[in-house]
XYZ file of C-alpha atoms in Angstrom:
75
model
C 94.173 127.599 88.861
C 92.154 130.559 87.662
C 88.908 128.729 88.498
C 90.116 128.641 92.109
C 90.594 132.404 92.191
C 94.310 132.446 91.418
C 95.376 135.286 89.143
C 98.430 134.994 86.891
C 100.535 138.103 86.364
C 102.518 138.142 83.121
C 105.138 140.877 83.238
C 104.684 142.377 79.790
C 100.930 141.657 79.512
C 99.413 142.294 82.877
C 97.008 140.237 84.920
C 95.232 137.102 83.681
C 92.183 136.449 85.816
C 88.696 135.108 85.103
C 87.521 137.863 82.745
C 86.452 137.077 79.167
C 89.507 138.873 77.730
C 91.842 136.902 79.991
C 90.134 133.657 78.992
C 90.683 134.544 75.338
C 94.387 135.230 75.885
C 94.767 132.028 77.906
C 93.062 129.967 75.191
C 95.328 131.506 72.547
C 98.378 130.591 74.655
C 97.067 127.031 75.033
C 96.439 126.778 71.286
C 99.977 127.949 70.480
C 101.428 125.535 73.036
C 99.477 122.643 71.518
C 100.535 123.696 68.012
C 104.197 123.857 69.036
C 103.968 120.423 70.666
C 102.435 118.980 67.485
C 105.222 120.562 65.415
C 107.882 119.035 67.692
C 106.301 115.583 67.321
C 106.080 115.979 63.539
C 109.709 117.101 63.197
C 110.864 114.268 65.447
C 108.993 111.679 63.386
C 110.388 113.116 60.138
C 113.910 113.054 61.551
C 113.553 109.451 62.689
C 112.213 108.429 59.266
C 115.240 110.024 57.585
C 117.626 108.457 60.098
C 116.107 104.987 59.563
C 117.153 105.169 55.918
C 120.808 105.217 56.977
C 122.474 101.777 56.915
C 124.064 102.185 60.362
C 120.887 103.391 62.107
C 120.207 101.920 65.542
C 116.984 102.816 67.320
C 117.114 103.746 70.961
C 119.795 104.809 73.329
C 123.301 103.445 72.717
C 124.571 100.798 75.121
C 126.785 102.228 77.795
C 128.799 99.041 78.204
C 130.042 96.614 75.567
C 129.118 92.936 75.681
C 132.686 92.148 76.767
C 132.383 94.557 79.710
C 129.026 93.087 80.716
C 130.399 89.529 80.549
C 133.303 90.583 82.758
C 130.946 91.877 85.470
C 128.410 89.030 85.235
C 129.854 86.208 87.262
């Protein structure tokens, strides 16, 4: 966006345009966003590993209908 001449105005920071200082701030924001995404993935994987140790663990989304209900609707 900024390469096309679009400026981003952040209320408590001011204008982010194509200046070196704005590029630095933008890169810091991108780095923090990437870090946070990596942390979310790591926490999710750790949580799934802990959950898999439980005897009643079932991966994936629970079935909305029981087998009996499905058999009733399948002619």
